[in-house]
mmCIF file of C-alpha atoms and ligand atoms in Angstrom:
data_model
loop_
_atom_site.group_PDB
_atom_site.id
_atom_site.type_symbol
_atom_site.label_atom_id
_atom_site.label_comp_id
_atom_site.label_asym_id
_atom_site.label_seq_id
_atom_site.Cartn_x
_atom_site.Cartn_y
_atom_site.Cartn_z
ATOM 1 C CA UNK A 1 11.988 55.563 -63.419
ATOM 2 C CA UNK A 2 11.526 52.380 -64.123
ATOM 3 C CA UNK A 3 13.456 50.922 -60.289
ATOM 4 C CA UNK A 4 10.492 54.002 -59.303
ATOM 5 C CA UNK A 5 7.432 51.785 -60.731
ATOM 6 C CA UNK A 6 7.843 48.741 -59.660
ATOM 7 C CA UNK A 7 8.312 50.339 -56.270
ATOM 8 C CA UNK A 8 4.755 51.709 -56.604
ATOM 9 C CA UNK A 9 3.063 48.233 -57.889
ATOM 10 C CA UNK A 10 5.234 46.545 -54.635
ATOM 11 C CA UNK A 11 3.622 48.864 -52.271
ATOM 12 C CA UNK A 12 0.213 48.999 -53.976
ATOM 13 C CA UNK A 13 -0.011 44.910 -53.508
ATOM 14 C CA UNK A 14 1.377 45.213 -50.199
ATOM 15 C CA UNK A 15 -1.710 47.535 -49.018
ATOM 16 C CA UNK A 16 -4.302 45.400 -51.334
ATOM 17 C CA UNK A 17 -2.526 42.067 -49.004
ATOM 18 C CA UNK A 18 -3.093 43.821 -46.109
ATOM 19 C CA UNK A 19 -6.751 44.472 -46.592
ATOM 20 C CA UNK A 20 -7.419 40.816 -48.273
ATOM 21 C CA UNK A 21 -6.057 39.756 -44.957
ATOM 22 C CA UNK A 22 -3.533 37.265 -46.256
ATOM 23 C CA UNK A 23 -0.314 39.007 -46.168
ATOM 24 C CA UNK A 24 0.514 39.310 -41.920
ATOM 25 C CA UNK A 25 2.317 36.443 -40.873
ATOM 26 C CA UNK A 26 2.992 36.464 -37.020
ATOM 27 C CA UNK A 27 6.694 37.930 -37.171
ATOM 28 C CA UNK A 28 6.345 39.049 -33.109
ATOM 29 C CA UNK A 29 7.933 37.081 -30.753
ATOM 30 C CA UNK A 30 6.302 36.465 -27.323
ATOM 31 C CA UNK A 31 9.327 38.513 -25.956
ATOM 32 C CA UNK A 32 9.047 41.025 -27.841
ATOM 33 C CA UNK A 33 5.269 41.416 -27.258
ATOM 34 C CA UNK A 34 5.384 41.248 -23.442
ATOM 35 C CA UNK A 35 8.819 41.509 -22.881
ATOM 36 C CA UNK A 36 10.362 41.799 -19.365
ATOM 37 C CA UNK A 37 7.397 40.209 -16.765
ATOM 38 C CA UNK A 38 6.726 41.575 -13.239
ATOM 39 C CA UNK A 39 4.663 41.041 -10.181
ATOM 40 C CA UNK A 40 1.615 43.157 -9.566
ATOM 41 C CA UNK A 41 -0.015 42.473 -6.765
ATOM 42 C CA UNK A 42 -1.386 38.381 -7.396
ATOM 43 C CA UNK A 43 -0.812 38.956 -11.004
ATOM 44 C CA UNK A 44 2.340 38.171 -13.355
ATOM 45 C CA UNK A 45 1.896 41.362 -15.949
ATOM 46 C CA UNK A 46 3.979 42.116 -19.329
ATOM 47 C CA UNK A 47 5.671 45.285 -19.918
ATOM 48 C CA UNK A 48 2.385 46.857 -20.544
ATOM 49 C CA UNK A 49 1.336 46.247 -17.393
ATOM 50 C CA UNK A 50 -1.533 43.460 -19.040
ATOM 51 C CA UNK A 51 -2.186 40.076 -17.044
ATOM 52 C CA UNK A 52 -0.148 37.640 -19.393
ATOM 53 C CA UNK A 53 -0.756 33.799 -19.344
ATOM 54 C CA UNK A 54 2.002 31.704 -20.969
ATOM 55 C CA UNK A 55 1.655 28.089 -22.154
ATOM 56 C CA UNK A 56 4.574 25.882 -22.892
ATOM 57 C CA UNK A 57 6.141 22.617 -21.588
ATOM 58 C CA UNK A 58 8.980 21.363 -19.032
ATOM 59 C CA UNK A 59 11.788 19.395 -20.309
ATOM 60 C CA UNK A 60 12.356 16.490 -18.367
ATOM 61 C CA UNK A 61 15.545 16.097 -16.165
ATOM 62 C CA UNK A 62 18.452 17.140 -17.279
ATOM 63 C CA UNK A 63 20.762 14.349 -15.943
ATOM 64 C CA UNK A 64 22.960 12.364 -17.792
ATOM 65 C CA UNK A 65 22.016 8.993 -19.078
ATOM 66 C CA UNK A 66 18.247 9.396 -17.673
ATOM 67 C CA UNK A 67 17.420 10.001 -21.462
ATOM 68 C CA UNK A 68 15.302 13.528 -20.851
ATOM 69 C CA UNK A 69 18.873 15.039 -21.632
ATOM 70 C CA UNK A 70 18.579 13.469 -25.200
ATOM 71 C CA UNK A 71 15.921 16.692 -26.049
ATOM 72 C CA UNK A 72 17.968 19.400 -24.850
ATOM 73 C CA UNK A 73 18.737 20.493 -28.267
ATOM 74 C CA UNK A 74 17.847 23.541 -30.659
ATOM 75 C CA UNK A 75 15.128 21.358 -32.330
ATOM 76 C CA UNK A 76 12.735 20.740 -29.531
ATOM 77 C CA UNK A 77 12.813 24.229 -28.229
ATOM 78 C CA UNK A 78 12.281 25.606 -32.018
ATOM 79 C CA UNK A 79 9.645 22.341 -32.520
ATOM 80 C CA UNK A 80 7.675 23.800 -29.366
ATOM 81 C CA UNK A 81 7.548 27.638 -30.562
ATOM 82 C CA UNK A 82 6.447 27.078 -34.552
ATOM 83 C CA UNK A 83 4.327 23.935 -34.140
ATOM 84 C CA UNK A 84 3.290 24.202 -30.564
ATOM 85 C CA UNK A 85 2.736 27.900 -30.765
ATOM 86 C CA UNK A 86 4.588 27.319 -27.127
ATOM 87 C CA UNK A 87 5.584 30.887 -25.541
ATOM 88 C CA UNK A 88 7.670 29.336 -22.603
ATOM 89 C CA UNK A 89 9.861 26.108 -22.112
ATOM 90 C CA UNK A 90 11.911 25.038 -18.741
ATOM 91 C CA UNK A 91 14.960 23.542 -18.362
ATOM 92 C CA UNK A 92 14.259 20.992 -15.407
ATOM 93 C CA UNK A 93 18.494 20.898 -14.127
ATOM 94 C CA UNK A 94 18.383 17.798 -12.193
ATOM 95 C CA UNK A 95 20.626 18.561 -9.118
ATOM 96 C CA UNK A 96 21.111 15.623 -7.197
ATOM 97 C CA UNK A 97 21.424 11.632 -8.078
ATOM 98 C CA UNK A 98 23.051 9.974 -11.329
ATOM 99 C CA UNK A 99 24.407 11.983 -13.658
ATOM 100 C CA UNK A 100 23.700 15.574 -12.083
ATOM 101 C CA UNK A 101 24.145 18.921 -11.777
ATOM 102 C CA UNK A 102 26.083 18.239 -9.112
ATOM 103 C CA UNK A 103 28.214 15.258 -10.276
ATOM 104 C CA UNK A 104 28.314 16.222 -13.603
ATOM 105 C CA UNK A 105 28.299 20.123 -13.724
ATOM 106 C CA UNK A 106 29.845 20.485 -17.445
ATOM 107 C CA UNK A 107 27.152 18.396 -19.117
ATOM 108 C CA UNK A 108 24.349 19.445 -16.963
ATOM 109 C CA UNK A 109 25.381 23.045 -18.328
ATOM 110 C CA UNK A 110 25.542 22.207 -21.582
ATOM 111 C CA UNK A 111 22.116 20.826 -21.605
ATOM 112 C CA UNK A 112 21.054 24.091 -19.705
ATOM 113 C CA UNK A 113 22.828 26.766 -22.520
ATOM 114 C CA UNK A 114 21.435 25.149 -25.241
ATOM 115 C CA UNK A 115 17.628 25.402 -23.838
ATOM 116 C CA UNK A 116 17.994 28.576 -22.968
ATOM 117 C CA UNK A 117 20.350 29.977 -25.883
ATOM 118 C CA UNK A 118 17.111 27.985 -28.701
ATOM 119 C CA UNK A 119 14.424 29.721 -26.314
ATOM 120 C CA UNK A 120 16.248 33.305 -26.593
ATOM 121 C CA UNK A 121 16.995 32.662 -30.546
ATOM 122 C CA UNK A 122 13.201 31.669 -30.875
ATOM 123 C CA UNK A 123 11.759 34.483 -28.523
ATOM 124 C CA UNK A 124 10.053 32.593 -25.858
ATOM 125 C CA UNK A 125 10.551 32.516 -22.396
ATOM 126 C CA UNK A 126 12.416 30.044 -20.479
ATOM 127 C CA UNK A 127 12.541 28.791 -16.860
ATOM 128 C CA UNK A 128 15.807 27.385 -15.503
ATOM 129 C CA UNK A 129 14.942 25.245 -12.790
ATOM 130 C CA UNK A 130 16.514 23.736 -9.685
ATOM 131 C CA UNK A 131 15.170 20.189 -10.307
ATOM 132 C CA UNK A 132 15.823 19.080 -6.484
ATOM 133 C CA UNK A 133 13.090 17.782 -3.400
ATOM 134 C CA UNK A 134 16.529 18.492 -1.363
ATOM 135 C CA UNK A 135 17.245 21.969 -1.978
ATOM 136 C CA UNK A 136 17.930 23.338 1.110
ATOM 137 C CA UNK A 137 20.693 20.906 2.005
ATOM 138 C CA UNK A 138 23.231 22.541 -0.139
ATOM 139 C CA UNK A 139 22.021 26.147 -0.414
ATOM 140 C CA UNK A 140 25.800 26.855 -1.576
ATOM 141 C CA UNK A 141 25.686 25.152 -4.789
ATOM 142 C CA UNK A 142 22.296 26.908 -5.387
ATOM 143 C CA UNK A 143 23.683 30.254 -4.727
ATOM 144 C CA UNK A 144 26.792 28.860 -7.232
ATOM 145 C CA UNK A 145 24.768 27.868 -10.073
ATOM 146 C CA UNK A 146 22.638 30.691 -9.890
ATOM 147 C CA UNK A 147 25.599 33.549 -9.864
ATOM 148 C CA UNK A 148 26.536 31.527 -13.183
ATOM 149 C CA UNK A 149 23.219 31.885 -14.284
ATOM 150 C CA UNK A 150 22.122 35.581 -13.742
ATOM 151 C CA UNK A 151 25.310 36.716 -14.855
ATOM 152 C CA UNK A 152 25.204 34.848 -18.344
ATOM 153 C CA UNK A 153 21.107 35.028 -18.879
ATOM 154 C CA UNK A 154 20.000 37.889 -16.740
ATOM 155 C CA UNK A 155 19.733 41.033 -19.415
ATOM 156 C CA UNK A 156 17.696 38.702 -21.017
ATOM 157 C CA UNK A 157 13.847 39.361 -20.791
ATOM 158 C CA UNK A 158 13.242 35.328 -21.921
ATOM 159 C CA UNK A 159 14.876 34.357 -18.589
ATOM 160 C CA UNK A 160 12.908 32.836 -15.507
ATOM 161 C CA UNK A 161 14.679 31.273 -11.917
ATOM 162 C CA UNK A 162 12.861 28.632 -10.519
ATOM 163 C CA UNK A 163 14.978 27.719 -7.295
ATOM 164 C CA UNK A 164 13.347 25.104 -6.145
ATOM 165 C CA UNK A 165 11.278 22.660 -7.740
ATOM 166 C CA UNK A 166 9.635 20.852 -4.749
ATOM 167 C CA UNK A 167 10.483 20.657 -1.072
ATOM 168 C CA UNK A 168 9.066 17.405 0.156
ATOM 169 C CA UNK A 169 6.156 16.928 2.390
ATOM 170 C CA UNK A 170 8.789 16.978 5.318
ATOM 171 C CA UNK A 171 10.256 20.035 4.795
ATOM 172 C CA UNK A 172 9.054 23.221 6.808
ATOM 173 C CA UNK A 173 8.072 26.482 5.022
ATOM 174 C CA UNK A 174 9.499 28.848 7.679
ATOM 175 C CA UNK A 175 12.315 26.686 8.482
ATOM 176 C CA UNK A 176 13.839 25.065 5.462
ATOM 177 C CA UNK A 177 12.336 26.718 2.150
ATOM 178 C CA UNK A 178 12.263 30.725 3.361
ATOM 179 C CA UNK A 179 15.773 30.853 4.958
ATOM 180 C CA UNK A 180 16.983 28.542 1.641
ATOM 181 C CA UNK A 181 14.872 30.933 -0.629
ATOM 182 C CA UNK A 182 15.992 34.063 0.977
ATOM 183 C CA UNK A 183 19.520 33.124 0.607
ATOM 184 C CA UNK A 184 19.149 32.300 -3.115
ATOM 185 C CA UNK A 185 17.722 34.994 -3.711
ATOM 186 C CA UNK A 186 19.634 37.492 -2.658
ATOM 187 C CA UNK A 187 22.181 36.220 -4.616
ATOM 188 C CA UNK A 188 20.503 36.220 -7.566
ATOM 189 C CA UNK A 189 19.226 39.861 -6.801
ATOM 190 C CA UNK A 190 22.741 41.189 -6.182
ATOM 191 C CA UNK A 191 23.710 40.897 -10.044
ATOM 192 C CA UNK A 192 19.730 40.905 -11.675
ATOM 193 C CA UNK A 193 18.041 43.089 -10.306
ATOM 194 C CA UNK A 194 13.873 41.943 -11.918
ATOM 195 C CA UNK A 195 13.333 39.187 -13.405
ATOM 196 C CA UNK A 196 10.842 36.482 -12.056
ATOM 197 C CA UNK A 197 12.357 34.155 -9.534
ATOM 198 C CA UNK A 198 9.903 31.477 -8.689
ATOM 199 C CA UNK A 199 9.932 29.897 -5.125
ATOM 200 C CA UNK A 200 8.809 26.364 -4.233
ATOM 201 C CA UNK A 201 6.549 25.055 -1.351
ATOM 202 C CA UNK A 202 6.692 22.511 0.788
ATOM 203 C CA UNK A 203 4.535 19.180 -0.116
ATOM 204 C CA UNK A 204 6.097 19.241 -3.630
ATOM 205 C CA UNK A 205 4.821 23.005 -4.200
ATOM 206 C CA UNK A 206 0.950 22.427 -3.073
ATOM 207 C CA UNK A 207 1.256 24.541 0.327
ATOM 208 C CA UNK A 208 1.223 27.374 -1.553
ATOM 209 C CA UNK A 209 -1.344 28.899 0.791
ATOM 210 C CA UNK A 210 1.125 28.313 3.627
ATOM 211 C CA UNK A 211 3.304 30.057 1.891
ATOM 212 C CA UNK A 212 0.833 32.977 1.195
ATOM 213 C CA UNK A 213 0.253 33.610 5.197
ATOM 214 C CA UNK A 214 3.849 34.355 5.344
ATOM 215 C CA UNK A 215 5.744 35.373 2.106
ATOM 216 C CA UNK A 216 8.977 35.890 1.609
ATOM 217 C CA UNK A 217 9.714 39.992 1.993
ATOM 218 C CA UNK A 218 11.925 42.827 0.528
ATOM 219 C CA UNK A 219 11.864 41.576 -2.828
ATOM 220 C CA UNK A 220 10.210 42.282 -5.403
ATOM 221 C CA UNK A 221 9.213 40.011 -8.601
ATOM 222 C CA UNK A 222 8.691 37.389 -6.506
ATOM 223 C CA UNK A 223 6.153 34.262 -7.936
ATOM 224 C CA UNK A 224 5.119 30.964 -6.003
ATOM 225 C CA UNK A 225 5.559 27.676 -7.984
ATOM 226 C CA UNK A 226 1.440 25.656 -7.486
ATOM 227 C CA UNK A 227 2.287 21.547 -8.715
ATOM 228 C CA UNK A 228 -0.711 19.271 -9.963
ATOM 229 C CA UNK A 229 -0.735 16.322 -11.116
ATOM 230 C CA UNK A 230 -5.002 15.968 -12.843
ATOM 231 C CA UNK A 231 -4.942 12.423 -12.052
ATOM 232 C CA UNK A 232 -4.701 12.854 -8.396
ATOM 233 C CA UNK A 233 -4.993 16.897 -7.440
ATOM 234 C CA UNK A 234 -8.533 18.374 -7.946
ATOM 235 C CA UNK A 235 -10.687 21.006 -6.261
ATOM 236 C CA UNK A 236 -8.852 20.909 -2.580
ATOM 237 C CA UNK A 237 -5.810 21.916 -4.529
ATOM 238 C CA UNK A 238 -7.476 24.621 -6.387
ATOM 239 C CA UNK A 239 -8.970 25.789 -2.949
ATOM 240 C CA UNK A 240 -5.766 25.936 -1.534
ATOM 241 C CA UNK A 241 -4.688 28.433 -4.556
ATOM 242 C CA UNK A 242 -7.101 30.404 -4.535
ATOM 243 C CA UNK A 243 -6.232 31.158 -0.836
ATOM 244 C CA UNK A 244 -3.386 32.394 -1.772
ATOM 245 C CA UNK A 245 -4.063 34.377 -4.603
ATOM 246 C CA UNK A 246 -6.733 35.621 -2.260
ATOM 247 C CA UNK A 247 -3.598 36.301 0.734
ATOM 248 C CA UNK A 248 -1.986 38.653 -2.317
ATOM 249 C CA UNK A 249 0.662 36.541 -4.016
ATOM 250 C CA UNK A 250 1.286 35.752 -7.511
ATOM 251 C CA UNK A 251 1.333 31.640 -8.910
ATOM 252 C CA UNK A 252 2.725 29.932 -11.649
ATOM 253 C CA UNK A 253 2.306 26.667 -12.837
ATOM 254 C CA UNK A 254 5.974 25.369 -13.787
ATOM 255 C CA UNK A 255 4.845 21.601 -13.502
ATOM 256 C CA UNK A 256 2.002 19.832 -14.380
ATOM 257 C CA UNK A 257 0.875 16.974 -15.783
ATOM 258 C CA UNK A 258 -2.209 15.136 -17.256
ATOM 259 C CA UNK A 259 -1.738 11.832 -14.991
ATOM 260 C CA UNK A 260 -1.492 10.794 -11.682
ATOM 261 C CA UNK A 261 1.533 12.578 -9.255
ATOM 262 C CA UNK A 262 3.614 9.425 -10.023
ATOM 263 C CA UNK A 263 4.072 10.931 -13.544
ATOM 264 C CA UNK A 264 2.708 7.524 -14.841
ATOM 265 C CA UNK A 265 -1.159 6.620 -15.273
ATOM 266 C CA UNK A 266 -3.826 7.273 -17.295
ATOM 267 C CA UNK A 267 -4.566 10.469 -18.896
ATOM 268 C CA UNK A 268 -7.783 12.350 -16.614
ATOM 269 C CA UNK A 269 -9.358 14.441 -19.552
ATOM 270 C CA UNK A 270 -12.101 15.451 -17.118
ATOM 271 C CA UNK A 271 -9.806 16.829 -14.254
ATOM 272 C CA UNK A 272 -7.094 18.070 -17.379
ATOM 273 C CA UNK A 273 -10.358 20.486 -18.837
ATOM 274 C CA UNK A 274 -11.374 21.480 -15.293
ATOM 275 C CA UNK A 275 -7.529 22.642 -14.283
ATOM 276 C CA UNK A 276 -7.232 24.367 -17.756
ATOM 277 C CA UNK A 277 -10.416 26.439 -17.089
ATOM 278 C CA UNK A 278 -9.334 27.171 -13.639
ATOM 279 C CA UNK A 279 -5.749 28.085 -15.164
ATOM 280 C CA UNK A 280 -7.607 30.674 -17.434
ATOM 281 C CA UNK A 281 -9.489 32.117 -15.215
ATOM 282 C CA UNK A 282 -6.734 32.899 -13.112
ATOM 283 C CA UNK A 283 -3.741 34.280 -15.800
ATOM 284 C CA UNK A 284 -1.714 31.280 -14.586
ATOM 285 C CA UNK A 285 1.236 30.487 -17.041
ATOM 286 C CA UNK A 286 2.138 26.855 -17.287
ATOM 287 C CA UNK A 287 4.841 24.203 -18.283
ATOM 288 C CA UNK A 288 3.229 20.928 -18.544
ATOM 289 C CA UNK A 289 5.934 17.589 -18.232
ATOM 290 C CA UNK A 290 7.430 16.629 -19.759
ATOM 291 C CA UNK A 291 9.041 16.283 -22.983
ATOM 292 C CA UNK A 292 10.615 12.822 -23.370
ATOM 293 C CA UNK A 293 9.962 9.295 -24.398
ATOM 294 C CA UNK A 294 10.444 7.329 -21.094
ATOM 295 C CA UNK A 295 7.625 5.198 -20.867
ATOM 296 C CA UNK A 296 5.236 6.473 -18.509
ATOM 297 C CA UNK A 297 1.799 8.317 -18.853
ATOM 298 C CA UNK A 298 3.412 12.130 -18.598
ATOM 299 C CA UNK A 299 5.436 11.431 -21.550
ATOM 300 C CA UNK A 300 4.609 13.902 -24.595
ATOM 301 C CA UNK A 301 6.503 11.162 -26.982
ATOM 302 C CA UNK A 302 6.164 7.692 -27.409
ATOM 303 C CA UNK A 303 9.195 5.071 -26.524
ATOM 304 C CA UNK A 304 12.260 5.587 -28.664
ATOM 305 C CA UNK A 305 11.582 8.907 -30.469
ATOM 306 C CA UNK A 306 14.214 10.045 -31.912
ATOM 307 C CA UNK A 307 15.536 13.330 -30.840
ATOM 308 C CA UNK A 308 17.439 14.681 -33.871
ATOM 309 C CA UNK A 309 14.450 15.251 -35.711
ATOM 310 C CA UNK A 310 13.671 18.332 -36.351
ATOM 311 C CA UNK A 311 10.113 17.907 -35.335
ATOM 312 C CA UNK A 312 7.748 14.946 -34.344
ATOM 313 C CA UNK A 313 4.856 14.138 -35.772
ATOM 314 C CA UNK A 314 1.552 13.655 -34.244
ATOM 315 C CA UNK A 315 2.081 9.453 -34.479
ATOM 316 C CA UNK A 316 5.035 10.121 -32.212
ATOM 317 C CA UNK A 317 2.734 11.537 -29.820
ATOM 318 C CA UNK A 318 1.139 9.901 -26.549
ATOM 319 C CA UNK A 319 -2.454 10.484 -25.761
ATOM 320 C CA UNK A 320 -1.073 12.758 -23.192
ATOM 321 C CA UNK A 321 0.998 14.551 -25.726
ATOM 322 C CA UNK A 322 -1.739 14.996 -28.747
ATOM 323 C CA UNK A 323 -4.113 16.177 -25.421
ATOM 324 C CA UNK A 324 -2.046 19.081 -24.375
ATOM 325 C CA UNK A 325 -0.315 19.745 -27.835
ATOM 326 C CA UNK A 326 -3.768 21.133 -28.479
ATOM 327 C CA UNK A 327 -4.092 22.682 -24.998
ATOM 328 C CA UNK A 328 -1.237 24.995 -25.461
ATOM 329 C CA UNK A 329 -2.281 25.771 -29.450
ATOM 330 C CA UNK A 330 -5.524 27.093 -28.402
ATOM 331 C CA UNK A 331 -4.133 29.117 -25.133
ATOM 332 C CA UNK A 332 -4.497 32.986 -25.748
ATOM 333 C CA UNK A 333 -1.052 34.484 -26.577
HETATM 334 MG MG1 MG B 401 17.249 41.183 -15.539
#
């Protein structure tokens, strides 16, 4: 009787909580409110079939000894989520050069499963990217890494492919990134059969309205990668987006960043606020780079942060990182 009582008084201040509005504390994941994404039409939707518009940031690369790799751990990811209120991260895997994927496969990996493992404990979503201009010169190792990662990650609702970060300015659409793309793809497709794979474009992912006049077919779930940098891309990119969302296909914004396209430069507050309106306007979810300390304008930390901590303080943010700290805060969930 007495076990029966207190029951009662629990549940009566439970309901009186409830309606002084200070019990809920957001206990919902992003996963588990959208869970698994697909394509409709120009529009990424959530399992609802709603528009959905996620904010987070890219890691930098994941090569050895470049330093990015130093934030690849459970902190940053669960750093992002709580004090971020991030709802997506990406694991940039750097493929080619010093200390890569594909000179250094078991570290490289490592890097990768602990990203992704923190984003699926934390209920985000996470993009594991093909961090190569070079792509489609050893489509094999693509196909390899991507086997490895559809059959560990892809029952997983959090997971996103990006195959190919940028193609250069020099590669062709219809001759280097579709017959590259198809081939990953298909690969991918053979063992995961929905989630989003993203696709590059050539000119480090700004001829997305190339892309648009002739997409890649007999797939479905399919999303085009759009690259700015505010510094140097304004309204011609945007025009060249809106093609193609007008030609039918569905963007997302895996890279940006507040500077110029060299990554370094000053931040362009103006150009940042007109991107982020454009961004809204059109449901686009975004990663903006990068997280790291390297000493260049796109950094979100100042020069030798520490990366065990288990978070960073606003003094160990750059003007770039206290600018779109707030960005992703206030982006609708
Ligand atoms: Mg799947």
């Amino acid at each position: 009787m007495k076990n029966f009582s207190l029951i009662v008084v629990l549940l009566m201040c439970s309901r009186l909580g409830l309606a002084m509005g200070s019990v809920p504390v957001e206990s919902v994941t992003p996963v588990e409110r959208h869970g698994s994404l697909s394509v409709d039409g120009n529009r990424i939707v959530d399992k609802s079939g709603e528009a959905v518009s996620l904010a987070g940031v890219s890691l930098f690369w994941s090569n050895e000894g470049w330093g990015g790799n130093r934030f690849y751990n459970e902190n940053t990811i669960s750093y992002l989520k709580n004090d971020w209120d991030a709802t997506i991260v990406r694991a940039a895997i750097g493929v080619d050069g010093d200390g890569s994927y594909l000179e250094n496969p078991k570290e490289n990996w490592e890097n990768l499963k602990t990203a992704v493992d923190a984003a699926i404990e934390n209920g985000i979503y996470v993009i594991v990217d093909w961090h190569s201009h070079h792509a489609e010169d050893y489509p094999q190792a693509a196909v390899d890494f991507f086997i490895k990662v559809a059959s560990e990650y892809g029952e997983y609702p959090n997971l996103i492919y990006e195959i190919y970060n940028e193609p250069l300015n020099t590669a062709s659409w219809e001759e280097d990134v579709v017959p590259y793309s198809e081939h990953v793809i298909a690969a991918i497709r053979k063992i995961d059969p929905d989630n989003l794979i993203v696709v590059g474009s050539p000119t480090w992912s700004q001829d997305v309205d190339v892309a648009s006049k002739n997409p890649i077919i007999g797939y479905e779930n399919i999303v085009y990668t759009l690259h700015f940098y505010a510094g140097t891309h304004k309204e011609g990119l945007r025009k060249k987006a809106e093609v193609a969302l007008e030609n039918g296909i569905a963007l997302m914004v895996t890279e940006w960043g507040t500077v110029e396209a060299s990554g370094d430069g000053a931040v362009d507050h103006e150009s940042v606020a007109e991107w982020a309106s454009f961004m809204k306007t059109h449901n686009l979810s975004h990663c903006v780079w990068a997280f790291n300390d390297k000493d260049e304008g796109a950094s979100i930390l100042v020069p030798n942060s520490d990366p065990d901590q288990e978070s960073w303080p606003d003094v160990s943010l750059t003007e770039s990182g206290l600018l779109v700290k707030e960005l992703i805060r206030e982006w609708r969930h």
